[in-house]
Tab-separated table of C-alpha atoms in Angstrom:
chain	number	residue	atom	x	y	z
A	1	MET	CA	29.099	32.439	39.928
A	2	MET	CA	25.418	31.613	40.466
A	3	ALA	CA	24.437	34.418	38.078
A	4	LEU	CA	26.786	33.050	35.394
A	5	LEU	CA	25.361	29.555	35.854
A	6	LEU	CA	21.808	30.835	35.539
A	7	ARG	CA	22.707	32.786	32.384
A	8	ALA	CA	24.339	29.672	30.886
A	9	ARG	CA	21.262	27.592	31.659
A	10	GLY	CA	19.106	30.293	30.100
A	11	ARG	CA	21.166	30.243	26.895
A	12	LEU	CA	20.986	26.427	26.772
A	13	PHE	CA	17.218	26.533	27.247
A	14	LEU	CA	16.867	29.078	24.448
A	15	LEU	CA	19.089	26.999	22.163
A	16	LEU	CA	17.146	23.802	22.852
A	17	SER	CA	13.859	25.643	22.364
A	18	PHE	CA	15.113	26.982	19.045
A	19	LEU	CA	16.224	23.532	17.854
A	20	PHE	CA	12.930	21.979	18.957
A	21	SER	CA	11.023	24.665	17.063
A	22	LEU	CA	13.045	23.994	13.913
A	23	ILE	CA	12.324	20.270	14.102
A	24	ALA	CA	8.680	20.675	15.057
A	25	LEU	CA	8.047	23.076	12.178
A	26	PHE	CA	10.012	21.090	9.593
A	27	PRO	CA	7.726	20.854	6.527
A	28	LEU	CA	6.107	17.498	5.845
A	29	ARG	CA	6.506	18.181	2.120
A	30	THR	CA	10.296	18.430	2.519
A	31	ALA	CA	10.446	15.205	4.541
A	32	PHE	CA	8.336	13.434	1.903
A	33	ASP	CA	10.807	14.513	-0.791
A	34	MET	CA	13.941	13.771	1.274
A	35	LEU	CA	12.750	10.205	1.852
A	36	ALA	CA	12.355	9.831	-1.933
A	37	LEU	CA	8.972	8.181	-1.436
A	38	HIS	CA	8.108	8.907	-5.064
A	39	GLU	CA	10.772	6.367	-6.050
A	40	ASN	CA	8.690	3.743	-4.253
A	41	ALA	CA	5.474	4.594	-6.120
A	42	LEU	CA	4.106	6.958	-3.474
A	43	SER	CA	2.789	10.295	-4.727
A	44	ALA	CA	0.445	13.083	-3.654
A	45	ARG	CA	-1.303	16.072	-5.174
A	46	ALA	CA	-0.465	18.367	-2.246
A	47	ILE	CA	1.174	18.116	1.192
A	48	HIS	CA	0.554	20.568	4.033
A	49	GLY	CA	1.749	21.090	7.585
A	50	ALA	CA	4.700	20.105	9.730
A	51	VAL	CA	6.527	16.805	9.867
A	52	TRP	CA	4.997	15.781	13.204
A	53	TRP	CA	1.430	16.332	12.011
A	54	GLY	CA	0.296	17.327	8.541
A	55	ARG	CA	-2.174	16.557	5.804
A	56	ILE	CA	-1.728	14.887	2.431
A	57	GLU	CA	-4.209	15.407	-0.398
A	58	GLN	CA	-4.878	12.574	-2.849
A	59	LEU	CA	-2.226	10.157	-1.630
A	60	ASN	CA	-1.527	7.475	-4.222
A	61	LEU	CA	0.337	4.189	-3.708
A	62	ALA	CA	1.378	2.200	-6.778
A	63	GLY	CA	-1.515	3.520	-8.814
A	64	LEU	CA	-4.062	2.925	-6.050
A	65	PRO	CA	-5.840	6.063	-4.742
A	66	LEU	CA	-5.765	6.316	-0.946
A	67	GLY	CA	-7.450	9.738	-0.823
A	68	ASP	CA	-6.850	12.529	1.698
A	69	VAL	CA	-5.086	11.478	4.904
A	70	GLU	CA	-3.465	12.939	7.986
A	71	ALA	CA	0.222	12.070	8.251
A	72	ARG	CA	3.174	12.330	10.605
A	73	LEU	CA	6.757	11.161	10.855
A	74	SER	CA	7.251	8.640	13.666
A	75	PRO	CA	10.384	9.583	15.679
A	76	LEU	CA	11.400	6.246	17.247
A	77	PRO	CA	12.349	4.344	14.032
A	78	LEU	CA	14.803	7.160	13.224
A	79	PHE	CA	17.096	5.826	15.968
A	80	ILE	CA	17.537	2.520	14.072
A	81	GLY	CA	18.122	4.163	10.702
A	82	ARG	CA	14.586	3.824	9.376
A	83	ALA	CA	12.053	6.535	8.602
A	84	ARG	CA	8.379	5.699	9.116
A	85	MET	CA	5.510	7.913	8.018
A	86	ASP	CA	2.103	7.092	9.505
A	87	PHE	CA	-1.178	7.782	7.706
A	88	VAL	CA	-4.684	7.848	9.113
A	89	ARG	CA	-8.190	8.859	8.106
A	90	HIS	CA	-11.106	8.881	10.560
A	91	GLY	CA	-14.780	9.694	10.346
A	92	SER	CA	-15.517	8.552	6.802
A	93	PRO	CA	-16.931	5.348	5.268
A	94	ASP	CA	-13.452	4.501	3.957
A	95	ASP	CA	-11.394	5.001	7.125
A	96	MET	CA	-7.817	3.799	6.861
A	97	LYS	CA	-4.622	3.515	8.869
A	98	GLY	CA	-1.108	2.365	8.173
A	99	ALA	CA	2.405	3.507	7.414
A	100	VAL	CA	5.233	3.370	4.930
A	101	SER	CA	8.814	2.983	6.116
A	102	VAL	CA	12.087	3.337	4.262
A	103	SER	CA	15.789	2.824	4.978
A	104	ASN	CA	18.922	2.759	2.843
A	105	SER	CA	18.195	-0.770	1.616
A	106	SER	CA	14.521	-1.445	2.284
A	107	PHE	CA	10.996	-0.184	1.728
A	108	GLY	CA	7.672	-1.405	3.018
A	109	ILE	CA	4.145	-0.789	4.196
A	110	ASP	CA	3.249	-1.458	7.821
A	111	ASP	CA	-0.034	-2.438	9.502
A	112	VAL	CA	-2.245	-1.131	6.701
A	113	THR	CA	-6.006	-1.465	7.076
A	114	ALA	CA	-7.882	0.117	4.174
A	115	SER	CA	-10.480	-0.389	1.473
A	116	ILE	CA	-9.203	0.892	-1.872
A	117	GLY	CA	-10.977	1.233	-5.194
A	118	THR	CA	-8.807	-0.135	-8.002
A	119	GLY	CA	-10.273	1.758	-10.953
A	120	GLU	CA	-8.408	0.745	-14.122
A	121	THR	CA	-5.110	-0.022	-12.373
A	122	PHE	CA	-5.266	-3.759	-13.114
A	123	ALA	CA	-7.403	-3.736	-16.271
A	124	PRO	CA	-8.336	-6.025	-17.968
A	125	LEU	CA	-8.428	-7.979	-14.687
A	126	PRO	CA	-11.944	-7.296	-13.362
A	127	PHE	CA	-10.903	-6.044	-9.912
A	128	THR	CA	-13.156	-3.488	-8.203
A	129	ARG	CA	-11.706	-3.086	-4.702
A	130	ILE	CA	-8.792	-4.241	-2.575
A	131	ASP	CA	-9.420	-4.572	1.167
A	132	LEU	CA	-6.366	-4.826	3.417
A	133	GLN	CA	-6.498	-5.961	7.039
A	134	ASP	CA	-3.312	-5.328	9.067
A	135	VAL	CA	-1.135	-5.917	6.000
A	136	SER	CA	2.630	-5.443	6.257
A	137	VAL	CA	5.072	-6.042	3.403
A	138	ARG	CA	8.796	-5.284	3.309
A	139	PHE	CA	11.337	-5.567	0.515
A	140	ALA	CA	15.090	-5.350	1.225
A	141	LYS	CA	17.588	-5.152	-1.622
A	142	GLY	CA	14.801	-6.101	-4.014
A	143	ALA	CA	13.649	-9.222	-2.150
A	144	CYS	CA	10.531	-9.806	-0.066
A	145	ILE	CA	11.649	-10.411	3.523
A	146	ARG	CA	8.346	-10.003	5.386
A	147	ALA	CA	4.681	-10.240	4.450
A	148	GLN	CA	1.605	-10.749	6.586
A	149	GLY	CA	-2.025	-9.726	6.873
A	150	ARG	CA	-5.310	-10.478	5.132
A	151	VAL	CA	-6.089	-9.380	1.572
A	152	ASN	CA	-9.532	-9.391	-0.021
A	153	ILE	CA	-10.086	-8.490	-3.681
A	154	GLY	CA	-13.540	-7.829	-5.074
A	155	LEU	CA	-14.180	-8.548	-8.726
A	156	THR	CA	-17.068	-8.275	-11.156
A	157	LEU	CA	-17.111	-10.414	-14.274
A	158	SER	CA	-18.841	-8.680	-17.179
A	159	THR	CA	-20.417	-11.802	-18.586
A	160	THR	CA	-23.930	-12.240	-19.889
A	161	GLN	CA	-24.623	-13.735	-16.475
A	162	ALA	CA	-22.740	-11.003	-14.681
A	163	PHE	CA	-21.811	-11.756	-11.104
A	164	SER	CA	-19.612	-10.368	-8.377
A	165	SER	CA	-17.249	-12.341	-6.219
A	166	SER	CA	-14.665	-11.843	-3.525
A	167	LEU	CA	-11.238	-13.488	-3.288
A	168	SER	CA	-9.418	-13.755	0.040
A	169	GLY	CA	-6.058	-14.931	1.322
A	170	ASP	CA	-2.935	-13.970	3.248
A	171	ALA	CA	0.045	-11.967	2.035
A	172	VAL	CA	3.215	-14.110	2.122
A	173	CYS	CA	6.743	-14.036	0.741
A	174	ASN	CA	7.462	-16.599	-1.966
A	175	GLY	CA	11.178	-16.581	-2.627
A	176	ALA	CA	12.093	-12.980	-3.440
A	177	ALA	CA	8.536	-12.003	-4.414
A	178	LEU	CA	5.329	-11.128	-2.609
A	179	LEU	CA	2.647	-13.752	-3.258
A	180	LEU	CA	-1.101	-13.243	-3.034
A	181	ALA	CA	-2.773	-16.643	-3.430
A	182	LEU	CA	-6.469	-15.821	-3.128
A	183	HIS	CA	-9.644	-17.782	-3.738
A	184	SER	CA	-13.388	-17.294	-3.447
A	185	GLN	CA	-15.491	-19.027	-0.814
A	186	SER	CA	-16.952	-21.335	-3.467
A	187	GLY	CA	-13.535	-22.127	-4.925
A	188	MET	CA	-14.745	-21.269	-8.434
A	189	GLU	CA	-12.415	-18.258	-8.708
A	190	LYS	CA	-8.708	-18.307	-7.871
A	191	LEU	CA	-5.987	-15.693	-8.177
A	192	ASN	CA	-2.217	-16.021	-7.952
A	193	MET	CA	-0.401	-12.698	-8.000
A	194	LEU	CA	3.366	-12.271	-7.679
A	195	VAL	CA	4.877	-8.830	-7.015
A	196	GLU	CA	8.645	-8.315	-7.248
A	197	GLY	CA	10.809	-5.724	-5.543
A	198	ASN	CA	10.918	-3.576	-8.685
A	199	ARG	CA	7.072	-3.493	-8.593
A	200	ASN	CA	6.717	-5.772	-11.621
A	201	TYR	CA	3.808	-8.152	-11.158
A	202	THR	CA	2.252	-11.208	-12.776
A	203	ALA	CA	-1.369	-12.099	-12.072
A	204	GLU	CA	-3.256	-15.247	-13.080
A	205	LEU	CA	-7.018	-15.339	-12.530
A	206	VAL	CA	-8.755	-18.690	-13.063
A	207	VAL	CA	-12.559	-18.883	-13.184
A	208	ARG	CA	-14.539	-22.110	-13.355
A	209	PRO	CA	-17.764	-21.291	-15.243
A	210	SER	CA	-21.090	-22.650	-14.099
A	211	ASP	CA	-22.357	-23.360	-17.622
A	212	ALA	CA	-21.499	-23.128	-21.323
A	213	THR	CA	-23.020	-19.660	-21.679
A	214	GLN	CA	-20.770	-18.268	-18.990
A	215	ALA	CA	-17.771	-20.070	-20.493
A	216	ALA	CA	-18.424	-18.407	-23.850
A	217	ALA	CA	-18.758	-15.024	-22.155
A	218	LEU	CA	-15.436	-15.539	-20.365
A	219	VAL	CA	-13.775	-16.180	-23.718
A	220	ASP	CA	-15.284	-12.929	-24.991
A	221	ASP	CA	-13.680	-11.176	-21.995
A	222	GLY	CA	-10.223	-12.493	-22.912
A	223	PHE	CA	-10.076	-15.688	-20.844
A	224	VAL	CA	-8.604	-18.819	-22.401
A	225	PRO	CA	-9.267	-22.479	-21.519
A	226	ALA	CA	-6.854	-23.780	-18.885
A	227	PRO	CA	-6.652	-26.578	-16.314
A	228	GLY	CA	-9.324	-25.972	-13.708
A	229	GLY	CA	-11.307	-23.410	-15.690
A	230	TYR	CA	-10.612	-20.348	-17.810
A	231	LEU	CA	-7.490	-18.224	-17.382
A	232	LEU	CA	-6.813	-14.500	-17.682
A	233	LYS	CA	-3.142	-13.610	-17.255
A	234	LEU	CA	-1.625	-10.154	-16.956
A	235	SER	CA	1.838	-8.746	-16.340
A	236	GLY	CA	2.641	-5.130	-15.546
A	237	GLN	CA	4.225	-2.726	-13.100
A	238	LEU	CA	2.634	-1.023	-10.119
């Protein structure tokens, strides 16, 4: 009887070891595809390694390049029907951390701290970088249900008196949309940006010029006179 019990325990141990090996070696690429992250504007050039610890090359979120990151699937959220993939990069000038999480009815980013170059993503808006500090945003059934964290957007106006500025504010939900209401320290530049659950956005940048020369240059850059300054408005999809 003891021998049979020991053999049964041995078979169970082998079975559990086999199942653990299957899970531990499950490809991160397959998990990325199964979660349909590409449908939520997340893409990558290449994905390597296992689901519990792998590497993603040239991760891209909604047109914003996040670069090469280490990634893993977090096991605990799986028990509440949500999949969370954590990303991290250490030891470089543009270190970052954060996660994306998805369920049947929701998608979001969690606790993201990163500095991201915008390139031409928002052109002709003169953004240069977006800095995120512990930013979390979640949409459920197309509506913003949670938003928090600090957002800073750097911009450079290509006027004859070219200058750089920085706009800061908190991420909040405004009805069903994500709202970024940012302003510079001087108050001469203000941005209102609304992002909907389908990734459509509307951005309004208002700049109060310091003199007539700068006002004329703003007009040349596509701004139009508006209450409080000169307005550049753009709609698009991330």
